[in-house]
PDB file of C-alpha atoms in Angstrom:
ATOM      1  CA  GLY A   1      24.947  19.101  -2.095  1.00 75.00           C
ATOM      2  CA  GLU A   2      22.461  20.043   0.641  1.00 83.00           C
ATOM      3  CA  ASN A   3      22.471  18.309   3.878  1.00 89.00           C
ATOM      4  CA  VAL A   4      19.423  18.384   6.251  1.00 93.00           C
ATOM      5  CA  GLU A   5      19.713  17.176   9.893  1.00 95.00           C
ATOM      6  CA  GLN A   6      16.697  16.665  12.010  1.00 96.00           C
ATOM      7  CA  HIS A   7      16.113  16.429  15.842  1.00 96.00           C
ATOM      8  CA  PRO A   8      14.773  14.585  17.853  1.00 97.00           C
ATOM      9  CA  SER A   9      14.271  11.048  15.857  1.00 95.00           C
ATOM     10  CA  THR A  10      11.469  10.455  18.441  1.00 97.00           C
ATOM     11  CA  LEU A  11       9.437  12.783  20.569  1.00 98.00           C
ATOM     12  CA  SER A  12       6.696  11.610  23.172  1.00 98.00           C
ATOM     13  CA  VAL A  13       4.211  14.271  24.576  1.00 97.00           C
ATOM     14  CA  GLN A  14       1.220  14.346  26.662  1.00 97.00           C
ATOM     15  CA  GLU A  15      -2.050  15.313  24.988  1.00 97.00           C
ATOM     16  CA  GLY A  16      -2.335  19.124  25.012  1.00 97.00           C
ATOM     17  CA  ASP A  17       1.342  19.900  25.412  1.00 97.00           C
ATOM     18  CA  SER A  18       3.468  21.491  22.689  1.00 98.00           C
ATOM     19  CA  ALA A  19       5.861  19.500  20.390  1.00 98.00           C
ATOM     20  CA  VAL A  20       8.875  21.245  18.841  1.00 98.00           C
ATOM     21  CA  ILE A  21      11.096  19.554  15.770  1.00 98.00           C
ATOM     22  CA  LYS A  22      14.013  21.066  14.692  1.00 98.00           C
ATOM     23  CA  CYS A  23      15.992  21.094  11.406  1.00 98.00           C
ATOM     24  CA  THR A  24      19.385  22.430  10.204  1.00 97.00           C
ATOM     25  CA  TYR A  25      20.435  22.803   6.595  1.00 95.00           C
ATOM     26  CA  SER A  26      24.046  23.366   5.176  1.00 93.00           C
ATOM     27  CA  ASP A  27      23.246  25.171   1.830  1.00 89.00           C
ATOM     28  CA  SER A  28      22.698  28.854   2.496  1.00 88.00           C
ATOM     29  CA  ALA A  29      21.109  29.013  -1.290  1.00 86.00           C
ATOM     30  CA  SER A  30      18.273  26.899   0.113  1.00 88.00           C
ATOM     31  CA  ASN A  31      15.093  29.127   0.069  1.00 87.00           C
ATOM     32  CA  TYR A  32      12.071  26.496   0.419  1.00 88.00           C
ATOM     33  CA  PHE A  33      11.351  24.465   3.428  1.00 93.00           C
ATOM     34  CA  PRO A  34       8.475  22.273   3.664  1.00 93.00           C
ATOM     35  CA  TRP A  35       7.193  19.918   6.383  1.00 96.00           C
ATOM     36  CA  TYR A  36       5.395  16.679   5.773  1.00 96.00           C
ATOM     37  CA  LYS A  37       3.341  14.427   7.985  1.00 97.00           C
ATOM     38  CA  GLN A  38       3.474  10.797   7.159  1.00 95.00           C
ATOM     39  CA  GLU A  39       0.834   8.250   8.674  1.00 94.00           C
ATOM     40  CA  LEU A  40       1.574   4.694   9.023  1.00 90.00           C
ATOM     41  CA  GLY A  41       1.364   3.019   5.591  1.00 86.00           C
ATOM     42  CA  LYS A  42       0.581   6.429   3.733  1.00 90.00           C
ATOM     43  CA  GLY A  43       2.927   8.680   1.722  1.00 92.00           C
ATOM     44  CA  PRO A  44       4.067  12.058   3.144  1.00 94.00           C
ATOM     45  CA  GLN A  45       1.501  14.911   3.063  1.00 94.00           C
ATOM     46  CA  LEU A  46       2.636  18.690   3.187  1.00 92.00           C
ATOM     47  CA  ILE A  47       1.211  20.349   6.335  1.00 95.00           C
ATOM     48  CA  ILE A  48       3.148  23.632   6.154  1.00 95.00           C
ATOM     49  CA  ASP A  49       5.950  25.344   4.339  1.00 92.00           C
ATOM     50  CA  ILE A  50       8.064  28.472   4.443  1.00 92.00           C
ATOM     51  CA  ARG A  51      10.100  30.450   1.938  1.00 87.00           C
ATOM     52  CA  SER A  52      13.269  32.186   2.796  1.00 80.00           C
ATOM     53  CA  ASN A  53      11.816  35.769   2.734  1.00 81.00           C
ATOM     54  CA  VAL A  54       9.716  35.202   6.058  1.00 82.00           C
ATOM     55  CA  GLY A  55      10.658  34.249   9.296  1.00 90.00           C
ATOM     56  CA  GLU A  56       7.449  32.718  10.583  1.00 94.00           C
ATOM     57  CA  LYS A  57       4.255  31.152   9.389  1.00 93.00           C
ATOM     58  CA  LYS A  58       1.316  29.784  11.169  1.00 96.00           C
ATOM     59  CA  ASP A  59      -1.624  27.693  10.371  1.00 94.00           C
ATOM     60  CA  GLN A  60      -3.763  26.919  13.086  1.00 95.00           C
ATOM     61  CA  ARG A  61      -2.109  24.690  15.590  1.00 97.00           C
ATOM     62  CA  ILE A  62       1.048  24.615  13.607  1.00 98.00           C
ATOM     63  CA  ALA A  63       3.879  26.980  12.933  1.00 97.00           C
ATOM     64  CA  VAL A  64       7.090  27.068  11.400  1.00 97.00           C
ATOM     65  CA  THR A  65       9.943  29.528  12.187  1.00 96.00           C
ATOM     66  CA  LEU A  66      13.154  30.052  10.100  1.00 95.00           C
ATOM     67  CA  ASN A  67      16.580  31.490  10.960  1.00 94.00           C
ATOM     68  CA  LYS A  68      18.502  31.942   7.755  1.00 92.00           C
ATOM     69  CA  THR A  69      21.457  33.340   9.725  1.00 92.00           C
ATOM     70  CA  ALA A  70      21.939  30.059  11.794  1.00 94.00           C
ATOM     71  CA  LYS A  71      20.354  28.081   8.966  1.00 94.00           C
ATOM     72  CA  HIS A  72      17.748  26.192  10.903  1.00 95.00           C
ATOM     73  CA  PHE A  73      14.147  26.089  10.985  1.00 97.00           C
ATOM     74  CA  SER A  74      11.536  24.484  13.508  1.00 98.00           C
ATOM     75  CA  LEU A  75       8.017  22.928  13.434  1.00 98.00           C
ATOM     76  CA  HIS A  76       5.798  23.905  16.336  1.00 98.00           C
ATOM     77  CA  ILE A  77       2.716  22.138  17.141  1.00 98.00           C
ATOM     78  CA  THR A  78       0.579  23.466  19.909  1.00 97.00           C
ATOM     79  CA  GLU A  79      -2.377  21.710  21.852  1.00 97.00           C
ATOM     80  CA  THR A  80      -1.245  18.363  20.689  1.00 98.00           C
ATOM     81  CA  GLN A  81      -3.938  15.784  20.071  1.00 97.00           C
ATOM     82  CA  PRO A  82      -3.612  11.907  19.653  1.00 96.00           C
ATOM     83  CA  GLU A  83      -4.202  12.135  15.740  1.00 96.00           C
ATOM     84  CA  ASP A  84      -0.919  14.448  15.575  1.00 97.00           C
ATOM     85  CA  SER A  85       0.775  11.108  16.187  1.00 97.00           C
ATOM     86  CA  ALA A  86       2.956  10.453  12.960  1.00 97.00           C
ATOM     87  CA  VAL A  87       6.317  10.808  11.611  1.00 96.00           C
ATOM     88  CA  TYR A  88       7.243  14.542  10.643  1.00 97.00           C
ATOM     89  CA  PHE A  89       9.866  15.283   7.832  1.00 96.00           C
ATOM     90  CA  CYS A  90      11.414  18.638   7.152  1.00 96.00           C
ATOM     91  CA  ALA A  91      13.088  19.210   3.660  1.00 93.00           C
ATOM     92  CA  ALA A  92      14.977  21.905   1.860  1.00 91.00           C
ATOM     93  CA  LYS A  93      15.306  22.973  -1.691  1.00 86.00           C
ATOM     94  CA  GLY A  94      17.636  25.376  -3.042  1.00 74.00           C
ATOM     95  CA  ILE A  95      17.229  28.019  -6.188  1.00 66.00           C
ATOM     96  CA  TYR A  96      20.175  26.101  -7.890  1.00 65.00           C
ATOM     97  CA  ASN A  97      18.558  22.643  -7.667  1.00 63.00           C
ATOM     98  CA  PHE A  98      15.096  23.538  -8.880  1.00 63.00           C
ATOM     99  CA  ASN A  99      13.721  19.889  -8.601  1.00 65.00           C
ATOM    100  CA  LYS A 100      15.829  18.588  -5.915  1.00 77.00           C
ATOM    101  CA  PHE A 101      14.412  18.161  -2.268  1.00 85.00           C
ATOM    102  CA  TYR A 102      16.453  17.222   0.486  1.00 89.00           C
ATOM    103  CA  PHE A 103      14.924  15.502   3.382  1.00 91.00           C
ATOM    104  CA  GLY A 104      15.567  15.079   7.054  1.00 94.00           C
ATOM    105  CA  SER A 105      15.484  11.734   8.746  1.00 93.00           C
ATOM    106  CA  GLY A 106      12.227  12.057  10.431  1.00 94.00           C
ATOM    107  CA  THR A 107      10.811  12.585  13.746  1.00 96.00           C
ATOM    108  CA  LYS A 108       8.393  10.183  15.233  1.00 96.00           C
ATOM    109  CA  LEU A 109       5.808  11.988  17.306  1.00 98.00           C
ATOM    110  CA  ASN A 110       3.686   9.983  19.870  1.00 97.00           C
ATOM    111  CA  VAL A 111       0.880  12.161  21.590  1.00 97.00           C
ATOM    112  CA  LYS A 112      -0.062  10.251  24.545  1.00 96.00           C
ATOM    113  CA  PRO A 113      -3.898  10.638  25.564  1.00 93.00           C
TER     114      PRO A 113
ATOM    115  CA  ASN B   1      -9.255  12.972  -8.710  1.00 70.00           C
ATOM    116  CA  ALA B   2      -7.262  10.101  -7.472  1.00 78.00           C
ATOM    117  CA  GLY B   3      -4.064  12.160  -7.072  1.00 92.00           C
ATOM    118  CA  VAL B   4      -0.743  10.171  -7.241  1.00 96.00           C
ATOM    119  CA  THR B   5      -1.232   6.395  -7.571  1.00 96.00           C
ATOM    120  CA  GLN B   6       1.322   3.602  -7.568  1.00 97.00           C
ATOM    121  CA  THR B   7       1.364  -0.086  -8.561  1.00 96.00           C
ATOM    122  CA  PRO B   8       2.065  -2.532  -7.054  1.00 96.00           C
ATOM    123  CA  LYS B   9       1.561  -1.898  -3.426  1.00 95.00           C
ATOM    124  CA  PHE B  10       3.859  -4.812  -2.332  1.00 96.00           C
ATOM    125  CA  GLN B  11       6.372  -6.823  -4.167  1.00 96.00           C
ATOM    126  CA  VAL B  12       8.786  -9.536  -3.192  1.00 97.00           C
ATOM    127  CA  LEU B  13      11.837 -10.153  -5.697  1.00 97.00           C
ATOM    128  CA  LYS B  14      14.602 -12.533  -5.873  1.00 97.00           C
ATOM    129  CA  THR B  15      18.444 -11.160  -6.444  1.00 98.00           C
ATOM    130  CA  GLY B  16      18.765 -10.632 -10.137  1.00 97.00           C
ATOM    131  CA  GLN B  17      15.003 -10.303 -10.889  1.00 97.00           C
ATOM    132  CA  SER B  18      13.803  -7.198 -12.749  1.00 96.00           C
ATOM    133  CA  MET B  19      10.576  -5.364 -12.396  1.00 96.00           C
ATOM    134  CA  THR B  20       8.936  -1.824 -12.997  1.00 97.00           C
ATOM    135  CA  LEU B  21       7.077   0.286 -10.364  1.00 98.00           C
ATOM    136  CA  GLN B  22       4.286   2.264 -12.144  1.00 97.00           C
ATOM    137  CA  CYS B  23       3.318   5.653 -11.150  1.00 97.00           C
ATOM    138  CA  ALA B  24       0.630   7.998 -12.454  1.00 97.00           C
ATOM    139  CA  GLN B  25      -0.944  11.368 -11.363  1.00 96.00           C
ATOM    140  CA  ASP B  26      -4.204  12.931 -12.565  1.00 95.00           C
ATOM    141  CA  MET B  27      -3.372  16.428 -11.644  1.00 93.00           C
ATOM    142  CA  ASN B  28      -1.877  17.709 -14.888  1.00 92.00           C
ATOM    143  CA  HIS B  29       1.297  18.344 -12.976  1.00 91.00           C
ATOM    144  CA  ASN B  30       4.659  19.001 -14.968  1.00 90.00           C
ATOM    145  CA  SER B  31       7.226  17.398 -12.568  1.00 89.00           C
ATOM    146  CA  MET B  32       7.286  13.892 -11.316  1.00 92.00           C
ATOM    147  CA  TYR B  33       9.863  12.159  -8.625  1.00 93.00           C
ATOM    148  CA  TRP B  34      10.758   8.904  -7.328  1.00 96.00           C
ATOM    149  CA  TYR B  35      12.096   8.430  -3.816  1.00 96.00           C
ATOM    150  CA  ARG B  36      13.349   5.716  -1.594  1.00 96.00           C
ATOM    151  CA  GLN B  37      12.675   5.617   2.090  1.00 94.00           C
ATOM    152  CA  ASP B  38      14.889   3.782   4.393  1.00 92.00           C
ATOM    153  CA  PRO B  39      14.618   3.462   8.173  1.00 82.00           C
ATOM    154  CA  GLY B  40      16.300   6.383   9.878  1.00 76.00           C
ATOM    155  CA  MET B  41      17.280   7.879   6.452  1.00 78.00           C
ATOM    156  CA  GLY B  42      14.186   9.981   5.449  1.00 85.00           C
ATOM    157  CA  LEU B  43      13.497  10.126   1.721  1.00 92.00           C
ATOM    158  CA  ARG B  44      16.079  10.148  -0.872  1.00 92.00           C
ATOM    159  CA  LEU B  45      15.672  11.155  -4.623  1.00 91.00           C
ATOM    160  CA  ILE B  46      16.347   8.445  -7.057  1.00 95.00           C
ATOM    161  CA  TYR B  47      15.350  10.220 -10.206  1.00 94.00           C
ATOM    162  CA  TYR B  48      12.979  13.098 -11.194  1.00 92.00           C
ATOM    163  CA  SER B  49      11.522  14.212 -14.541  1.00 92.00           C
ATOM    164  CA  ALA B  50      11.019  18.160 -14.624  1.00 86.00           C
ATOM    165  CA  SER B  51       8.862  17.967 -17.510  1.00 86.00           C
ATOM    166  CA  GLU B  52       7.447  15.478 -20.234  1.00 87.00           C
ATOM    167  CA  GLY B  53      10.365  14.091 -22.172  1.00 88.00           C
ATOM    168  CA  THR B  54      13.229  14.933 -19.623  1.00 91.00           C
ATOM    169  CA  THR B  55      14.599  12.985 -16.756  1.00 94.00           C
ATOM    170  CA  ASP B  56      17.458  13.546 -14.522  1.00 91.00           C
ATOM    171  CA  LYS B  57      19.424  11.659 -11.681  1.00 92.00           C
ATOM    172  CA  GLY B  58      18.786  12.372  -8.064  1.00 89.00           C
ATOM    173  CA  GLU B  59      20.972  11.466  -5.128  1.00 87.00           C
ATOM    174  CA  VAL B  60      20.870   7.657  -5.441  1.00 93.00           C
ATOM    175  CA  PRO B  61      20.223   6.691  -9.198  1.00 96.00           C
ATOM    176  CA  ASN B  62      22.656   3.729  -9.520  1.00 96.00           C
ATOM    177  CA  GLY B  63      20.566   0.449 -10.237  1.00 96.00           C
ATOM    178  CA  TYR B  64      17.535   2.319 -11.352  1.00 97.00           C
ATOM    179  CA  ASN B  65      16.267   3.394 -14.788  1.00 97.00           C
ATOM    180  CA  VAL B  66      13.143   5.629 -15.429  1.00 97.00           C
ATOM    181  CA  SER B  67      10.782   6.509 -18.251  1.00 97.00           C
ATOM    182  CA  ARG B  68       8.596   9.390 -18.530  1.00 95.00           C
ATOM    183  CA  LEU B  69       5.978   7.849 -20.691  1.00 89.00           C
ATOM    184  CA  ASN B  70       3.661  10.732 -20.799  1.00 94.00           C
ATOM    185  CA  LYS B  71       2.635  13.826 -18.820  1.00 94.00           C
ATOM    186  CA  ARG B  72       0.808  11.399 -16.518  1.00 96.00           C
ATOM    187  CA  GLU B  73       3.165   8.555 -16.115  1.00 97.00           C
ATOM    188  CA  PHE B  74       6.488   8.024 -14.796  1.00 97.00           C
ATOM    189  CA  SER B  75       7.962   4.453 -14.172  1.00 97.00           C
ATOM    190  CA  LEU B  76      10.979   3.191 -12.225  1.00 98.00           C
ATOM    191  CA  ARG B  77      12.703   0.032 -13.413  1.00 98.00           C
ATOM    192  CA  LEU B  78      15.094  -2.164 -11.510  1.00 96.00           C
ATOM    193  CA  GLU B  79      17.159  -4.272 -14.054  1.00 93.00           C
ATOM    194  CA  SER B  80      18.529  -6.556 -11.767  1.00 96.00           C
ATOM    195  CA  ALA B  81      17.307  -6.231  -8.318  1.00 96.00           C
ATOM    196  CA  ALA B  82      19.561  -6.364  -5.213  1.00 97.00           C
ATOM    197  CA  PRO B  83      18.775  -6.707  -1.570  1.00 96.00           C
ATOM    198  CA  SER B  84      20.111  -3.089  -0.948  1.00 96.00           C
ATOM    199  CA  GLN B  85      17.342  -2.056  -2.870  1.00 97.00           C
ATOM    200  CA  THR B  86      14.911  -3.248  -0.441  1.00 97.00           C
ATOM    201  CA  SER B  87      13.040  -0.115   0.512  1.00 97.00           C
ATOM    202  CA  VAL B  88       9.703   1.728   0.322  1.00 96.00           C
ATOM    203  CA  TYR B  89       9.550   3.657  -2.887  1.00 98.00           C
ATOM    204  CA  PHE B  90       7.329   6.668  -3.227  1.00 97.00           C
ATOM    205  CA  CYS B  91       6.368   8.562  -6.417  1.00 97.00           C
ATOM    206  CA  ALA B  92       5.453  12.236  -6.153  1.00 94.00           C
ATOM    207  CA  SER B  93       4.411  14.993  -8.432  1.00 93.00           C
ATOM    208  CA  SER B  94       4.313  18.696  -8.427  1.00 88.00           C
ATOM    209  CA  GLU B  95       3.000  21.421 -10.596  1.00 83.00           C
ATOM    210  CA  ASP B  96       5.776  23.774 -11.293  1.00 71.00           C
ATOM    211  CA  LEU B  97       8.516  23.009 -13.614  1.00 62.00           C
ATOM    212  CA  GLN B  98      11.119  24.654 -11.269  1.00 61.00           C
ATOM    213  CA  GLY B  99       9.616  22.339  -8.467  1.00 55.00           C
ATOM    214  CA  ARG B 100       8.742  25.293  -6.335  1.00 61.00           C
ATOM    215  CA  GLY B 101       5.264  23.932  -5.726  1.00 70.00           C
ATOM    216  CA  GLU B 102       3.724  21.550  -3.345  1.00 81.00           C
ATOM    217  CA  GLN B 103       4.737  18.032  -3.920  1.00 87.00           C
ATOM    218  CA  TYR B 104       1.993  15.282  -3.744  1.00 91.00           C
ATOM    219  CA  PHE B 105       3.018  11.844  -2.771  1.00 94.00           C
ATOM    220  CA  GLY B 106       1.544   8.346  -3.803  1.00 96.00           C
ATOM    221  CA  PRO B 107       0.944   5.695  -1.105  1.00 94.00           C
ATOM    222  CA  GLY B 108       4.224   3.867  -1.722  1.00 96.00           C
ATOM    223  CA  THR B 109       5.458   0.248  -2.885  1.00 97.00           C
ATOM    224  CA  ARG B 110       7.044  -1.727  -0.301  1.00 96.00           C
ATOM    225  CA  LEU B 111       9.755  -3.786  -2.173  1.00 97.00           C
ATOM    226  CA  THR B 112      11.657  -6.661  -0.433  1.00 97.00           C
ATOM    227  CA  VAL B 113      14.499  -8.294  -2.470  1.00 97.00           C
ATOM    228  CA  THR B 114      15.784 -11.466  -1.120  1.00 96.00           C
TER     229      THR B 114
END
């Protein structure tokens, strides 16, 4: 099955700086890559996603890039704010496993005011 | 809309006890999922239901059973709890039968097995 690796496990940045979280996947058939934000005591919430037919997608301060050849994708958060502090998860899903999402191990982001 | 709801929020079991975790969604979604979340391991799929009347195993199904009671409800049962099942359990749903759509997660159930 698919294997998704996520780095770093923890990331501390100063408010206003950028944060980058990286994920790699093993199954070249994977074609959908969502990113989730999980605040303390809550369930994960989708913040952005990308499909394999595009290389980059932006939504205000967050963006995701995808390199299909290298099988990696990244989350970029610019102008970080304290409320961005949370655990972020990447995930991958393939066309042959319609309902199976494979998650990375998570990155705990701490934005220092 | 309440979205995805889960009960209970917290539960402590003794080894060998059984219990059922309840999940309901009010978004008329076709697909529902059960995940467990352990420190440093992300979310792992236990079981999923692509549509009402169907269920399939995920990555870690051993020790669990599920029931898709109707389109709204998807329950997870532990027949004989073990300490290795101590975890946070999340239910999720998505609209698309092929699972291509956004997954919406519930608030989670924190289970401790002693």
